[in-house]
Coordinates of C-alpha atoms in Angstrom, one line a residue:
X954 CA 26.1 -60.8 -49.2
X955 CA 27.5 -63.5 -46.9
X956 CA 27.7 -63.2 -43.1
X957 CA 31.5 -63.0 -43.3
X958 CA 31.3 -60.0 -45.7
X959 CA 28.8 -58.2 -43.5
X960 CA 30.9 -58.7 -40.4
X961 CA 34.1 -57.6 -42.2
X962 CA 32.5 -54.4 -43.5
X963 CA 31.5 -53.4 -40.0
X964 CA 34.7 -54.4 -38.3
X965 CA 36.8 -52.6 -41.0
X966 CA 34.6 -49.5 -40.5
X967 CA 33.5 -49.6 -44.2
X968 CA 29.8 -49.8 -43.0
X969 CA 28.1 -48.3 -40.0
X970 CA 25.7 -51.2 -39.4
X971 CA 25.4 -54.9 -40.2
X972 CA 22.3 -57.1 -39.8
X973 CA 22.8 -60.9 -39.6
X974 CA 19.8 -63.2 -39.8
X975 CA 20.0 -66.6 -38.1
X976 CA 20.9 -68.5 -35.0
X977 CA 23.2 -66.3 -32.9
X978 CA 25.4 -69.2 -31.7
X979 CA 26.1 -70.2 -35.3
X980 CA 26.8 -66.6 -36.5
X981 CA 28.9 -65.8 -33.4
X982 CA 31.2 -68.6 -34.6
X983 CA 31.9 -66.5 -37.7
X984 CA 33.1 -63.4 -35.8
X985 CA 36.8 -63.2 -35.2
X986 CA 38.4 -63.5 -31.8
X987 CA 38.5 -60.2 -29.7
X988 CA 37.0 -58.1 -32.4
X989 CA 34.0 -56.6 -30.5
X990 CA 34.3 -53.6 -28.2
X991 CA 31.0 -53.9 -26.3
X992 CA 27.9 -56.2 -26.2
X993 CA 24.5 -55.0 -25.1
X994 CA 21.7 -57.4 -25.3
X995 CA 18.4 -58.8 -23.9
X996 CA 17.8 -62.5 -24.8
X997 CA 14.3 -63.8 -24.8
X998 CA 13.2 -64.5 -21.2
X999 CA 12.4 -68.0 -20.1
X1000 CA 8.9 -69.1 -21.1
X1001 CA 7.6 -65.6 -21.3
X1002 CA 6.4 -65.4 -24.9
X1003 CA 6.1 -67.5 -28.1
X1004 CA 8.3 -65.8 -30.7
X1005 CA 7.7 -66.3 -34.4
X1006 CA 10.3 -68.6 -36.0
X1007 CA 9.6 -67.8 -39.6
X1008 CA 10.2 -71.4 -40.6
X1009 CA 13.3 -71.7 -38.4
X1010 CA 13.7 -74.7 -36.1
X1011 CA 11.7 -73.9 -32.9
X1012 CA 14.3 -75.8 -30.9
X1013 CA 16.8 -73.0 -31.8
X1014 CA 14.6 -70.4 -30.0
X1015 CA 16.1 -69.3 -26.7
X1016 CA 13.5 -69.0 -24.0
X1017 CA 11.3 -72.0 -24.9
X1018 CA 13.3 -74.6 -22.9
X1019 CA 11.3 -76.9 -20.7
X1020 CA 13.4 -76.3 -17.6
X1021 CA 15.2 -73.3 -16.1
X1022 CA 18.4 -75.4 -16.0
X1023 CA 18.3 -76.0 -19.7
X1024 CA 17.7 -72.3 -20.4
X1025 CA 20.6 -71.2 -18.2
X1026 CA 22.9 -73.8 -19.8
X1027 CA 22.1 -72.7 -23.3
X1028 CA 22.6 -69.0 -22.5
X1029 CA 25.9 -69.7 -20.7
X1030 CA 27.1 -71.5 -23.8
X1031 CA 26.3 -68.6 -26.0
X1032 CA 28.1 -66.2 -23.7
X1033 CA 31.2 -68.4 -24.0
X1034 CA 31.1 -67.5 -27.7
X1035 CA 30.5 -63.8 -26.8
X1036 CA 33.5 -64.0 -24.4
X1037 CA 35.7 -65.2 -27.3
X1038 CA 34.7 -62.4 -29.7
X1039 CA 34.9 -59.6 -27.0
X1040 CA 38.1 -57.6 -26.7
X1041 CA 40.1 -58.0 -23.5
X1042 CA 39.0 -54.6 -22.3
X1043 CA 35.4 -54.9 -23.5
X1044 CA 32.2 -55.1 -21.6
X1045 CA 28.9 -56.9 -21.7
X1046 CA 25.5 -55.5 -20.5
X1047 CA 22.9 -58.2 -20.1
X1048 CA 19.2 -57.3 -19.5
X1049 CA 17.0 -60.1 -18.1
X1050 CA 13.6 -60.2 -16.5
X1051 CA 12.3 -62.8 -14.0
X1052 CA 9.6 -65.4 -14.2
X1053 CA 7.0 -66.9 -11.9
X1054 CA 6.3 -70.6 -12.4
X1055 CA 3.7 -72.4 -10.3
X1056 CA 3.5 -69.2 -8.2
X1057 CA 7.2 -69.5 -7.5
X1058 CA 9.6 -66.7 -8.4
X1059 CA 12.4 -68.5 -10.3
X1060 CA 15.3 -66.0 -9.9
X1061 CA 16.2 -66.4 -13.6
X1062 CA 18.4 -63.4 -13.9
X1063 CA 20.6 -64.4 -11.0
X1064 CA 20.7 -68.1 -12.2
X1065 CA 22.2 -66.8 -15.4
X1066 CA 24.5 -64.4 -13.8
X1067 CA 25.9 -67.0 -11.4
X1068 CA 26.4 -69.4 -14.3
X1069 CA 28.4 -66.7 -16.2
X1070 CA 30.5 -66.1 -13.2
X1071 CA 31.3 -69.8 -13.0
X1072 CA 32.5 -69.5 -16.6
X1073 CA 35.0 -66.8 -15.7
X1074 CA 33.0 -63.7 -16.3
X1075 CA 33.5 -60.8 -13.8
X1076 CA 30.3 -59.2 -12.6
X1077 CA 30.9 -55.4 -12.0
X1078 CA 27.3 -54.2 -11.5
X1079 CA 23.8 -55.4 -11.0
X1080 CA 21.7 -52.4 -12.2
X1081 CA 18.0 -52.3 -11.3
X1082 CA 16.0 -50.9 -14.2
X1083 CA 13.0 -49.4 -12.5
X1084 CA 10.4 -49.2 -15.3
X1085 CA 8.2 -46.8 -13.3
X1086 CA 4.9 -48.4 -14.5
X1087 CA 3.4 -51.7 -15.0
X1088 CA 0.2 -53.8 -14.6
X1089 CA -0.3 -57.0 -12.7
X1090 CA -3.2 -59.5 -12.5
X1091 CA -2.0 -61.3 -9.4
X1092 CA -3.7 -60.2 -6.2
X1093 CA -1.5 -62.0 -3.7
X1094 CA 1.9 -60.3 -4.3
X1095 CA 3.4 -56.9 -5.2
X1096 CA 3.6 -55.5 -8.7
X1097 CA 6.6 -56.2 -10.9
X1098 CA 8.2 -52.9 -12.0
X1099 CA 11.9 -53.7 -12.4
X1100 CA 14.4 -55.8 -14.3
X1101 CA 18.1 -56.6 -13.9
X1102 CA 20.9 -55.3 -16.1
X1103 CA 24.2 -57.0 -15.4
X1104 CA 27.5 -55.5 -16.4
X1105 CA 30.1 -58.2 -17.1
X1106 CA 33.8 -58.0 -18.1
X1107 CA 36.3 -60.6 -19.0
X1108 CA 39.3 -58.9 -17.5
X1109 CA 40.0 -56.9 -14.4
X1110 CA 41.4 -54.1 -16.5
X1111 CA 38.7 -52.8 -18.9
X1112 CA 37.7 -49.6 -20.7
X1113 CA 35.5 -47.3 -18.6
X1114 CA 35.0 -43.6 -19.2
X1115 CA 33.8 -42.2 -15.9
X1116 CA 33.9 -38.6 -17.2
X1117 CA 31.4 -39.4 -20.0
X1118 CA 28.7 -40.4 -17.6
X1119 CA 29.2 -38.1 -14.6
X1120 CA 26.3 -36.2 -13.2
X1121 CA 27.3 -32.6 -12.8
X1122 CA 26.7 -31.0 -9.4
X1123 CA 23.7 -28.7 -9.1
X1124 CA 25.2 -26.6 -6.4
X1125 CA 28.7 -25.0 -6.4
X1126 CA 30.7 -23.9 -3.4
X1127 CA 30.9 -20.3 -2.4
X1128 CA 32.9 -17.9 -0.3
X1129 CA 30.9 -16.1 2.4
X1130 CA 33.2 -13.3 3.5
X1131 CA 36.4 -15.1 4.4
X1132 CA 34.6 -18.4 5.1
X1133 CA 34.7 -21.1 2.4
X1134 CA 31.4 -23.0 2.2
X1135 CA 30.9 -26.2 0.3
X1136 CA 27.8 -26.9 -1.9
X1137 CA 25.9 -28.2 1.2
X1138 CA 27.1 -25.5 3.5
X1139 CA 30.1 -27.3 5.2
X1140 CA 32.7 -24.7 6.2
X1141 CA 35.1 -27.0 8.1
X1142 CA 34.8 -24.9 11.3
X1143 CA 33.2 -27.7 13.3
X1144 CA 35.8 -30.2 12.0
X1145 CA 38.7 -27.9 13.0
X1146 CA 37.3 -27.5 16.5
X1147 CA 36.8 -31.3 16.9
X1148 CA 40.4 -31.9 15.8
X1149 CA 41.9 -29.3 18.1
X1150 CA 39.8 -30.5 21.1
X1151 CA 40.2 -34.2 20.4
X1152 CA 41.6 -36.5 23.1
X1153 CA 41.8 -39.4 20.7
X1154 CA 44.4 -37.9 18.4
X1155 CA 48.1 -37.4 19.2
X1156 CA 49.9 -34.2 18.2
X1157 CA 51.2 -35.7 15.0
X1158 CA 47.8 -36.9 13.9
X1159 CA 46.2 -33.6 14.9
X1160 CA 48.7 -31.6 12.8
X1161 CA 48.1 -34.0 9.8
X1162 CA 44.3 -33.6 10.2
X1163 CA 44.5 -29.8 10.2
X1164 CA 46.8 -29.8 7.2
X1165 CA 44.5 -32.1 5.2
X1166 CA 41.4 -30.1 6.2
X1167 CA 43.1 -26.9 5.0
X1168 CA 44.2 -28.5 1.7
X1169 CA 40.6 -29.7 1.1
X1170 CA 39.2 -26.2 1.8
X1171 CA 41.7 -24.8 -0.7
X1172 CA 40.5 -27.2 -3.3
X1173 CA 37.0 -26.1 -2.8
X1174 CA 38.1 -22.5 -3.0
X1175 CA 39.7 -23.0 -6.4
X1176 CA 36.8 -25.2 -7.7
X1177 CA 38.4 -28.7 -7.7
X1178 CA 35.9 -30.0 -5.2
X1179 CA 32.3 -29.1 -4.4
X1180 CA 31.7 -30.8 -1.1
X1181 CA 33.4 -33.0 1.6
X1182 CA 32.8 -34.9 4.8
X1183 CA 35.4 -35.5 7.4
X1184 CA 35.5 -38.4 9.9
X1185 CA 37.7 -38.0 13.0
X1186 CA 38.5 -40.7 15.5
X1187 CA 36.3 -40.4 18.5
X1188 CA 34.1 -37.7 16.9
X1189 CA 32.2 -39.5 14.2
X1190 CA 31.6 -43.2 13.4
X1191 CA 32.9 -44.8 10.2
X1192 CA 30.5 -45.4 7.3
X1193 CA 29.3 -48.9 6.8
X1194 CA 31.5 -50.8 9.3
X1195 CA 34.0 -50.4 12.1
X1196 CA 35.4 -53.9 11.4
X1197 CA 39.0 -53.5 10.3
X1198 CA 38.8 -56.7 8.2
X1199 CA 36.1 -55.5 5.9
X1200 CA 36.4 -51.7 6.0
X1201 CA 39.3 -49.7 4.5
X1202 CA 37.9 -46.6 6.1
X1203 CA 38.0 -48.2 9.5
X1204 CA 41.7 -49.1 8.9
X1205 CA 42.4 -45.5 7.8
X1206 CA 40.7 -44.1 10.9
X1207 CA 42.8 -46.4 13.2
X1208 CA 46.1 -45.7 11.5
X1209 CA 45.7 -41.9 10.7
X1210 CA 43.0 -40.8 13.1
X1211 CA 40.9 -39.3 10.3
X1212 CA 39.7 -39.5 6.7
X1213 CA 38.0 -37.2 4.3
X1214 CA 35.4 -38.1 1.6
X1215 CA 35.1 -35.6 -1.2
X1216 CA 32.9 -34.8 -4.2
X1217 CA 34.7 -33.5 -7.2
X1218 CA 33.6 -30.6 -9.4
X1219 CA 33.4 -33.0 -12.3
X1220 CA 30.4 -34.6 -10.7
X1221 CA 29.4 -38.0 -9.4
X1222 CA 28.7 -41.3 -11.0
X1223 CA 25.2 -42.5 -11.6
X1224 CA 23.7 -45.0 -9.1
X1225 CA 22.8 -48.6 -9.9
X1226 CA 19.1 -47.8 -10.0
X1227 CA 17.8 -46.4 -13.3
X1228 CA 14.4 -44.8 -13.5
X1229 CA 13.5 -45.2 -17.2
X1230 CA 10.1 -45.8 -18.7
X1231 CA 10.0 -48.7 -21.3
X1232 CA 9.8 -47.8 -25.0
X1233 CA 6.2 -47.4 -26.3
X1234 CA 6.6 -46.3 -29.9
X1235 CA 7.8 -49.5 -31.4
X1236 CA 5.4 -51.7 -29.3
X1237 CA 2.9 -51.0 -32.1
X1238 CA 4.7 -53.7 -34.1
X1239 CA 5.1 -57.4 -33.4
X1240 CA 8.1 -57.0 -31.1
X1241 CA 7.1 -56.9 -27.4
X1242 CA 10.4 -56.0 -25.7
X1243 CA 11.9 -52.9 -27.2
X1244 CA 14.9 -51.3 -25.5
X1245 CA 14.4 -47.5 -24.8
X1246 CA 17.4 -45.8 -26.2
X1247 CA 17.8 -43.9 -22.9
X1248 CA 18.6 -47.2 -21.3
X1249 CA 21.4 -47.8 -23.7
X1250 CA 23.1 -44.4 -23.5
X1251 CA 25.1 -44.9 -20.3
X1252 CA 26.5 -48.4 -21.1
X1253 CA 27.6 -47.2 -24.6
X1254 CA 29.2 -44.0 -23.3
X1255 CA 30.9 -45.6 -20.3
X1256 CA 32.3 -48.8 -21.9
X1257 CA 33.0 -48.0 -25.5
X1258 CA 34.9 -45.4 -27.5
X1259 CA 33.8 -43.3 -30.5
X1260 CA 33.9 -45.7 -33.5
X1261 CA 33.7 -48.8 -31.4
X1262 CA 31.7 -51.8 -32.6
X1263 CA 28.6 -52.6 -30.5
X1264 CA 27.2 -56.1 -30.8
X1265 CA 23.7 -57.2 -30.0
X1266 CA 23.4 -61.0 -30.5
X1267 CA 19.6 -60.9 -29.8
X1268 CA 18.9 -57.7 -31.8
X1269 CA 15.1 -57.7 -31.9
X1270 CA 14.1 -54.6 -33.8
X1271 CA 17.5 -52.9 -33.6
X1272 CA 17.3 -50.4 -30.7
X1273 CA 20.9 -51.2 -29.7
X1274 CA 22.2 -50.3 -33.1
X1275 CA 20.2 -47.1 -33.3
X1276 CA 21.6 -46.0 -30.0
X1277 CA 25.1 -46.9 -31.1
X1278 CA 24.7 -44.8 -34.2
X1279 CA 23.4 -41.9 -32.3
X1280 CA 26.6 -41.9 -30.2
X1281 CA 28.9 -42.4 -33.2
X1282 CA 29.5 -46.1 -32.8
X1283 CA 29.2 -49.0 -35.2
X1284 CA 26.4 -51.6 -34.8
X1285 CA 26.3 -55.3 -35.5
X1286 CA 23.1 -57.2 -34.8
X1287 CA 22.1 -60.8 -34.9
X1288 CA 18.5 -61.9 -35.0
X1289 CA 16.7 -65.2 -35.8
X1290 CA 13.4 -63.7 -36.8
X1291 CA 13.4 -62.3 -40.4
X1292 CA 10.4 -60.2 -39.5
X1293 CA 12.3 -58.4 -36.8
X1294 CA 15.3 -57.9 -39.0
X1295 CA 13.1 -56.2 -41.6
X1296 CA 11.7 -53.9 -38.9
X1297 CA 15.3 -53.1 -37.8
X1298 CA 16.3 -52.4 -41.4
X1299 CA 13.4 -49.9 -41.6
X1300 CA 14.4 -48.2 -38.4
X1301 CA 18.0 -47.7 -39.4
X1302 CA 19.5 -45.4 -42.0
X1303 CA 19.6 -47.4 -45.3
X1304 CA 22.8 -45.6 -46.4
X1305 CA 24.6 -46.9 -43.3
X1306 CA 23.4 -50.5 -43.6
X1307 CA 24.7 -53.8 -44.9
X1308 CA 22.7 -57.0 -44.6

């Protein structure tokens, strides 16, 4: 079956997965414009390992360039192709590790990220993947236990399902007699006293603050909110900064005299630090950098819909496709190593596979 046929079967939803063997830059050229919903990938890191080429030209191997500049340039070129095939509301999640060269930390992930920004990509998040374990032979620096995962988009308006990834609150508000208490025990009594006694607020601001406080407490009572914090001019300081040029909260405090920050009953969004142990099971084979499926769950849920096509242009042994299938998405993988493609084929459901 040709690459075009494999691609068409997956894009047309006639096949759950497609495996494409060869140089990703060449194969990406065969994928139609704006046909991919989401890309999740981890290219070979610069000069970290020698991958088996299975007879392919060694010069086509990403990661074996002589200089960091050449590595960054080649990756940035591939991501221009990825940008072409990605839908306008699509996302890219890029995992990269760093490299020491002559005892000097090279900053490779950020070199690549900045090059992609220069090519028009919009960087939405730098996620720190805390791997929670690791070994190190060097005795004159700290252990390495993290990698970067960058979230890129090509348009300011992109698909993002916050409800799919919210962390549900562990504590719910309660009513103690006639007093409404938030999940962390905030009743609003102190805020009400500070508003009424404030010499910083005028009568109009004071009335608006009391009204907003009462509305917030009512939302907690009916279960829309679980917690809140109120900042009142002269009583509390603004979070982050008092500078009106850089802080929207500071502007709000100056113009209104107060603001309220709330936590909804739907839950809060995860942070940009993920504590996930690397995959061990598939390290028994020849592939040394296997994505844990837990790492892939949030990107897939947040930035793709059910039935979306998830592309991994550096597929390795197929973890991205496996995670996509588990979450009812289609998978399309590109891999230069025939050996890795065979492992991916064995890991995937044969009935859902075309290659």
